[in-house]
């Protein structure tokens, strides 16, 4: 019996190839999209879950109060770890991290020299907080000695091969370290990128500065004792700062931020708005949105499958009548239809697994992940797909099977089409489904258009400086740092080089903030600013515009030690009134160094530059101060002519080799650096276009099924109208009018939702577009046009059939 059911099912599938293809393709596409999104969401949710006792680990972050309330910083003062460990008995352990930056990333073993990023200075308690797995060595005392270093497995492999490197020497920026451990290559789901870790003691930081509450460059983690309440600890920490710390600080040193404890498991997905965060950032909003989209696509694909199956089953009414006449029972007929739909579902799910396996590698490349899809090693996923096959197959087949198997043979054989019964009672459900489908489609079209406009704005906005043909790279080696002026002069002689600047804080760099003491309302007050340590050609090289005053000059020896240039935002923040009134104002900066940790640099403002975006457009422009300070110089910017850039680059490399032959040059172009800032937006744009296409295709399948069903039900009406003189356009309009109305309703629902969602998304950007009204018009027109074209096929097909064929059974 089952073999017979399968044979009949197969014949029906082959007989109606086009219809079967649409049905299978729609469900397969929906399942594929759901699987791919599900794998991505699952991967995002796994970050830090492997860390033992991760539920007791928290990261300290601060949120600015007052005018800077939205600013959230994951880097905090080194004093937080000290206070939490000494004053809070519920704290089991604390640990601080300081990023090594590019000043400590040249690793050497023998003749092998490689620049390795993502190095960390960390307290010796690092592995007491994060119990990461070791391949060689052990966590115990791994960071106790100032000259110890722990490597990631792939870094150890590059330098030492497959041998155990524990006890071997490795140079980091010419300083010798001893390898004490190697971490396993299982940290892809850790929120911090780690290639090597050296003790914080190796940084040799001034002790006085380590006790400063204003130096906020440390990433601090807290491990609470079992049973400790994080909310209570957080409240105690906030009160401690108000009651114990603030009274000890001077007026200009008062803290303007509130500390919070962030659970470790939230560090990856809930830190997208954090400033200066070195972690691997995800976005919980995107994860939730993708999950909702996946659920909608799967649900809609399933309903479409039911719609198409129902529409097709209407043509089999006579088959049912004949089967019942020769003795088939209602249960046998139901089993026949259920077998057919389960077979179709099985084919769809198998096709979806194949598509998922094929699309996962490019998705991994696109998202920079290493997701796997192995059903043999994932019994839960295999079981879920099996359950999906059975449930969708039974649900899709049960409805038409129940209705058709209940027909009376006399009525069925008398009429070729059933025009009454349960099929007509759920019209609101079918129409509601079309509204939901096209509302989702219109919503995604609007979102895709708005994201496209914002991304274009990010890439093309005038940043206030010329970023084209500017090559920049960090200086390497003691010789280059000592002879930076000679190095710069020789770079200037390279054919094609227009200008060269050496300094700290070029646009696109992650520049730490600092304090500047300025006259405010008759008294000197400290303001938070971004310090850019520049040379005499910084403004010329970047093409900055002076609003008033003058540039730094080599002819004026006083400029090196007693001159400052500020931006327009600083003029407003400092309360100077106009740029002209800022000229000549006296300001002070605290100079931190090993020899004199709290000396003051006092000077006057000699110029004001037009605001320029040295950070991404996520961040609002902040007060910036430019000053000559050679002790901080570490990066070179070279402005080149537009032609023969290749030969100019080779000339720069030759000069580099002369001053730093032992270190390879690592360079980028400034425009590439800025484009890299918006990679996540570029990827979001691509994903939205893909999901928009999928949603539209699935919606069209549903509309196609409903249009086919409507045309089938009204075959005789159409035949009568044609006999009475109705033309094709009239028939097409008759069948299309109702469905186009549904699309209009869908657009009306989608418009306000899309506006709210996009408005909230744009709030993340300090500089953003206004939501364009034409995007709503374009989305509505596109959806209506797509719907009309989908319906027209069935409508024209029904309108062009010879009316005699529809009326001859009467």
Tab-separated table of N, CA, C and O in Angstrom, residues 59-62 72-76 216-220 262 271 274-279 281:
chain	number	residue	atom	x	y	z
A	59	UNK	N	33.314	42.562	33.568
A	59	UNK	CA	34.230	43.591	33.071
A	59	UNK	C	33.764	44.952	33.576
A	59	UNK	O	32.567	45.255	33.558
A	60	UNK	N	34.701	45.761	34.036
A	60	UNK	CA	34.372	47.097	34.515
A	60	UNK	C	34.338	48.052	33.322
A	60	UNK	O	35.269	48.084	32.516
A	61	UNK	N	33.267	48.818	33.208
A	61	UNK	CA	33.211	49.878	32.201
A	61	UNK	C	32.601	51.116	32.839
A	61	UNK	O	32.009	51.047	33.931
A	62	UNK	N	32.770	52.240	32.198
A	62	UNK	CA	32.247	53.495	32.742
A	62	UNK	C	31.384	54.201	31.719
A	62	UNK	O	31.595	54.072	30.506
A	72	UNK	N	30.317	55.518	26.436
A	72	UNK	CA	30.609	54.372	27.293
A	72	UNK	C	32.026	53.906	26.975
A	72	UNK	O	32.363	53.671	25.818
A	73	UNK	N	32.848	53.771	28.001
A	73	UNK	CA	34.243	53.395	27.818
A	73	UNK	C	34.520	52.053	28.487
A	73	UNK	O	34.212	51.862	29.665
A	74	UNK	N	35.112	51.154	27.731
A	74	UNK	CA	35.513	49.872	28.322
A	74	UNK	C	36.904	49.973	28.939
A	74	UNK	O	37.316	49.082	29.668
A	75	UNK	N	37.626	51.052	28.639
A	75	UNK	CA	38.935	51.274	29.263
A	75	UNK	C	38.744	52.166	30.479
A	75	UNK	O	38.058	53.187	30.406
A	76	UNK	N	39.333	51.770	31.602
A	76	UNK	CA	39.124	52.485	32.856
A	76	UNK	C	40.469	52.727	33.546
A	76	UNK	O	41.519	52.287	33.070
A	216	UNK	N	42.698	56.487	31.963
A	216	UNK	CA	41.714	55.438	31.685
A	216	UNK	C	42.069	54.672	30.408
A	216	UNK	O	41.450	54.849	29.369
A	217	UNK	N	43.075	53.814	30.538
A	217	UNK	CA	43.501	53.024	29.381
A	217	UNK	C	43.566	51.522	29.692
A	217	UNK	O	44.101	50.756	28.898
A	218	UNK	N	43.023	51.086	30.817
A	218	UNK	CA	43.128	49.685	31.217
A	218	UNK	C	41.777	48.985	31.099
A	218	UNK	O	40.732	49.564	31.417
A	219	UNK	N	41.815	47.740	30.651
A	219	UNK	CA	40.614	46.898	30.592
A	219	UNK	C	40.652	46.010	31.831
A	219	UNK	O	41.559	45.193	31.990
A	220	UNK	N	39.679	46.198	32.701
A	220	UNK	CA	39.711	45.595	34.035
A	220	UNK	C	38.602	44.565	34.200
A	220	UNK	O	37.443	44.838	33.869
A	262	UNK	N	29.896	44.597	33.744
A	262	UNK	CA	29.279	43.902	32.612
A	262	UNK	C	29.590	42.412	32.685
A	262	UNK	O	30.759	42.020	32.747
A	271	UNK	N	28.423	45.190	23.478
A	271	UNK	CA	29.446	46.233	23.596
A	271	UNK	C	29.627	47.022	22.304
A	271	UNK	O	30.658	47.668	22.110
A	274	UNK	N	30.532	50.629	22.845
A	274	UNK	CA	31.653	50.954	23.729
A	274	UNK	C	32.788	51.601	22.936
A	274	UNK	O	33.128	51.146	21.848
A	275	UNK	N	33.403	52.617	23.504
A	275	UNK	CA	34.545	53.266	22.860
A	275	UNK	C	35.836	52.587	23.286
A	275	UNK	O	35.963	52.106	24.409
A	276	UNK	N	36.791	52.575	22.380
A	276	UNK	CA	38.134	52.035	22.634
A	276	UNK	C	38.077	50.588	23.128
A	276	UNK	O	38.848	50.182	23.993
A	277	UNK	N	37.151	49.818	22.572
A	277	UNK	CA	37.005	48.426	22.991
A	277	UNK	C	37.790	47.532	22.040
A	277	UNK	O	37.490	47.486	20.845
A	278	UNK	N	38.805	46.806	22.539
A	278	UNK	CA	39.628	45.972	21.655
A	278	UNK	C	39.024	44.599	21.391
A	278	UNK	O	39.582	43.812	20.639
A	279	UNK	N	37.906	44.297	22.015
A	279	UNK	CA	37.328	42.963	21.908
A	279	UNK	C	36.708	42.693	20.544
A	279	UNK	O	36.559	43.589	19.707
A	281	UNK	N	33.722	42.407	18.615
A	281	UNK	CA	32.384	42.941	18.859
A	281	UNK	C	31.332	42.273	17.981
A	281	UNK	O	31.527	42.114	16.778
